């Protein structure tokens, strides 16, 4: 193989090969392309404080259930959230979602409403709902689902600590 042939083989993608159109294929530039599903995860960190305290329990029951996390002055976390979206890889753009759009949605949903906030006092959703990480995942899911295209959101994973991780998939 000569130098130019080898260079072309190494640096240029192989040509598109016509595929049968019976396997969920789309046509791009006259060639059938199989539709593929991809997953993209974006990680975002934020800091917030809260107090685990249920209005449905007595003070004594709250202390027993939540322990030191029921401290009347609250406590804080440096949360790490993984937002995963799922969708067909667009044959033209090669993307499941434009990352700029995903970053903008995360900024609005997570950073603007949760970062450096007291979840119990600054986020109306938690006025009567215990601000556990499980409920925080539900809140982020519901908010992100509104911000993204229908059925695009796949998973919310929140790292409350290195040892405590919650996963929610809208179920």
CSV table of C-alpha atoms in Angstrom, one decimal:
chain,number,residue,atom,x,y,z
A,1,UNK,CA,0.0,0.0,0.0
A,2,UNK,CA,1.5,3.3,-1.0
A,3,UNK,CA,1.8,6.4,1.3
A,4,UNK,CA,-1.2,8.3,0.0
A,5,UNK,CA,-3.4,5.1,0.0
A,6,UNK,CA,-2.4,4.4,3.6
A,7,UNK,CA,-2.9,8.0,4.6
A,8,UNK,CA,-6.4,8.0,3.1
A,9,UNK,CA,-7.2,4.8,4.9
A,10,UNK,CA,-6.0,6.1,8.3
A,11,UNK,CA,-7.4,9.6,8.2
A,12,UNK,CA,-10.6,9.4,6.3
A,13,UNK,CA,-13.7,7.6,7.5
A,14,UNK,CA,-14.8,4.6,5.4
A,15,UNK,CA,-17.5,5.4,2.8
A,16,UNK,CA,-21.1,4.9,3.7
A,17,UNK,CA,-22.4,1.5,2.7
A,18,UNK,CA,-25.9,1.1,1.5
A,19,UNK,CA,-27.9,-0.8,4.1
A,20,UNK,CA,-31.3,-2.4,3.9
A,21,UNK,CA,-33.9,0.0,5.0
A,22,UNK,CA,-36.0,-2.5,6.9
A,23,UNK,CA,-34.0,-2.1,10.2
A,24,UNK,CA,-35.3,1.3,11.5
A,25,UNK,CA,-33.1,3.2,9.1
A,26,UNK,CA,-33.1,6.8,8.0
A,27,UNK,CA,-31.7,8.0,4.7
A,28,UNK,CA,-28.8,10.5,4.6
A,29,UNK,CA,-27.3,11.6,1.3
A,30,UNK,CA,-29.0,8.7,-0.4
A,31,UNK,CA,-27.6,6.1,2.0
A,32,UNK,CA,-29.5,4.2,4.6
A,33,UNK,CA,-28.3,4.8,8.1
A,34,UNK,CA,-29.4,2.7,11.1
A,35,UNK,CA,-31.0,4.7,13.8
A,36,UNK,CA,-28.9,4.4,17.0
A,37,UNK,CA,-29.8,5.3,20.6
A,38,UNK,CA,-27.2,7.1,22.7
A,39,UNK,CA,-26.9,8.3,26.3
A,40,UNK,CA,-25.2,11.5,27.4
A,41,UNK,CA,-24.5,12.3,31.1
A,42,UNK,CA,-23.7,15.7,32.3
A,43,UNK,CA,-22.3,16.2,35.8
A,44,UNK,CA,-23.1,19.3,37.9
A,45,UNK,CA,-22.1,20.1,41.4
A,46,UNK,CA,-23.9,22.4,43.8
A,47,UNK,CA,-23.9,23.2,47.5
A,48,UNK,CA,-27.0,23.4,49.7
A,49,UNK,CA,-28.2,22.9,53.2
A,50,UNK,CA,-31.3,21.3,54.7
A,51,UNK,CA,-32.7,19.7,57.8
A,52,UNK,CA,-34.3,16.3,57.7
A,53,UNK,CA,-37.6,16.8,59.5
A,54,UNK,CA,-41.1,15.5,58.8
A,55,UNK,CA,-44.1,17.6,59.8
A,56,UNK,CA,-45.9,14.2,60.2
A,57,UNK,CA,-43.6,13.1,63.0
A,58,UNK,CA,-43.1,14.4,66.6
A,59,UNK,CA,-39.8,16.0,67.5
A,60,UNK,CA,-38.8,12.9,69.3
A,61,UNK,CA,-39.7,10.7,66.3
A,62,UNK,CA,-37.8,13.0,64.0
A,63,UNK,CA,-34.7,12.7,66.2
A,64,UNK,CA,-35.0,8.9,66.2
A,65,UNK,CA,-35.5,8.6,62.4
A,66,UNK,CA,-33.1,11.2,61.2
A,67,UNK,CA,-30.5,11.4,64.0
A,68,UNK,CA,-27.9,14.2,63.6
A,69,UNK,CA,-29.5,15.1,60.2
A,70,UNK,CA,-32.4,16.5,62.2
A,71,UNK,CA,-30.2,19.2,63.8
A,72,UNK,CA,-32.5,22.3,64.2
A,73,UNK,CA,-29.8,24.4,62.5
A,74,UNK,CA,-29.5,22.0,59.5
A,75,UNK,CA,-26.4,20.8,57.8
A,76,UNK,CA,-25.0,21.1,54.3
A,77,UNK,CA,-23.7,19.0,51.4
A,78,UNK,CA,-21.7,19.5,48.3
A,79,UNK,CA,-23.9,17.5,46.0
A,80,UNK,CA,-22.8,16.0,42.7
A,81,UNK,CA,-25.7,15.4,40.2
A,82,UNK,CA,-25.5,13.3,37.1
A,83,UNK,CA,-28.2,14.1,34.5
A,84,UNK,CA,-28.5,11.4,31.8
A,85,UNK,CA,-30.5,11.9,28.7
A,86,UNK,CA,-31.4,9.3,26.1
A,87,UNK,CA,-32.4,9.6,22.5
A,88,UNK,CA,-31.7,8.8,18.9
A,89,UNK,CA,-28.4,10.0,17.6
A,90,UNK,CA,-29.3,12.5,14.9
A,91,UNK,CA,-27.9,11.4,11.5
A,92,UNK,CA,-27.2,15.0,10.5
A,93,UNK,CA,-25.8,16.5,13.8
A,94,UNK,CA,-24.5,13.3,15.3
A,95,UNK,CA,-25.9,14.3,18.7
A,96,UNK,CA,-28.6,13.0,21.0
A,97,UNK,CA,-29.0,16.5,22.4
A,98,UNK,CA,-27.2,19.8,21.9
A,99,UNK,CA,-25.0,20.1,25.0
A,100,UNK,CA,-25.5,23.9,25.0
A,101,UNK,CA,-29.2,23.3,25.5
A,102,UNK,CA,-28.6,20.7,28.2
A,103,UNK,CA,-26.2,23.0,30.1
A,104,UNK,CA,-28.7,25.8,29.9
A,105,UNK,CA,-31.5,23.6,31.3
A,106,UNK,CA,-29.2,22.4,34.1
A,107,UNK,CA,-28.2,26.0,35.0
A,108,UNK,CA,-31.9,27.0,35.2
A,109,UNK,CA,-33.1,23.9,37.1
A,110,UNK,CA,-30.3,23.1,39.4
A,111,UNK,CA,-27.9,26.1,39.8
A,112,UNK,CA,-30.5,28.9,39.9
A,113,UNK,CA,-32.9,27.2,42.2
A,114,UNK,CA,-30.7,25.0,44.4
A,115,UNK,CA,-27.1,26.2,44.6
A,116,UNK,CA,-26.2,27.9,47.9
A,117,UNK,CA,-29.8,27.6,49.1
A,118,UNK,CA,-31.5,26.3,52.1
A,119,UNK,CA,-33.7,23.6,50.5
A,120,UNK,CA,-36.3,23.7,53.2
A,121,UNK,CA,-36.7,27.5,53.2
A,122,UNK,CA,-35.8,28.6,49.7
A,123,UNK,CA,-37.3,25.9,47.5
A,124,UNK,CA,-41.2,25.9,47.8
A,125,UNK,CA,-41.3,22.3,46.7
A,126,UNK,CA,-39.8,21.3,50.1
A,127,UNK,CA,-42.2,23.3,52.3
A,128,UNK,CA,-44.1,20.2,53.2
A,129,UNK,CA,-41.9,17.5,51.7
A,130,UNK,CA,-38.8,16.2,53.6
A,131,UNK,CA,-35.7,17.2,51.7
A,132,UNK,CA,-34.1,13.8,51.5
A,133,UNK,CA,-31.9,13.1,48.6
A,134,UNK,CA,-34.5,10.8,47.2
A,135,UNK,CA,-37.0,13.6,47.2
A,136,UNK,CA,-34.4,16.0,45.8
A,137,UNK,CA,-33.9,13.5,42.9
A,138,UNK,CA,-37.6,13.6,42.2
A,139,UNK,CA,-37.7,17.4,42.3
A,140,UNK,CA,-34.7,17.6,39.8
A,141,UNK,CA,-36.3,14.9,37.6
A,142,UNK,CA,-39.7,16.7,37.5
A,143,UNK,CA,-38.0,20.1,36.7
A,144,UNK,CA,-35.6,18.7,34.1
A,145,UNK,CA,-38.4,16.7,32.4
A,146,UNK,CA,-40.3,20.0,31.9
A,147,UNK,CA,-37.1,21.6,30.5
A,148,UNK,CA,-36.2,18.9,28.0
A,149,UNK,CA,-37.9,17.3,25.0
A,150,UNK,CA,-40.5,14.7,26.0
A,151,UNK,CA,-39.0,11.3,26.9
A,152,UNK,CA,-35.5,12.6,26.7
A,153,UNK,CA,-34.6,12.4,30.3
A,154,UNK,CA,-33.3,8.9,31.4
A,155,UNK,CA,-31.8,9.2,34.9
A,156,UNK,CA,-30.9,11.5,37.7
A,157,UNK,CA,-28.1,10.3,40.0
A,158,UNK,CA,-27.2,12.4,43.1
A,159,UNK,CA,-24.1,11.9,45.1
A,160,UNK,CA,-25.0,13.3,48.5
A,161,UNK,CA,-21.7,12.0,50.0
A,162,UNK,CA,-19.0,9.6,48.7
A,163,UNK,CA,-21.0,6.8,50.2
A,164,UNK,CA,-24.6,7.9,49.7
A,165,UNK,CA,-25.9,7.9,46.1
A,166,UNK,CA,-29.5,8.1,44.9
A,167,UNK,CA,-30.7,7.1,41.5
A,168,UNK,CA,-34.1,8.1,40.1
A,169,UNK,CA,-35.6,7.2,36.7
A,170,UNK,CA,-39.0,8.7,36.9
A,171,UNK,CA,-40.7,5.6,38.2
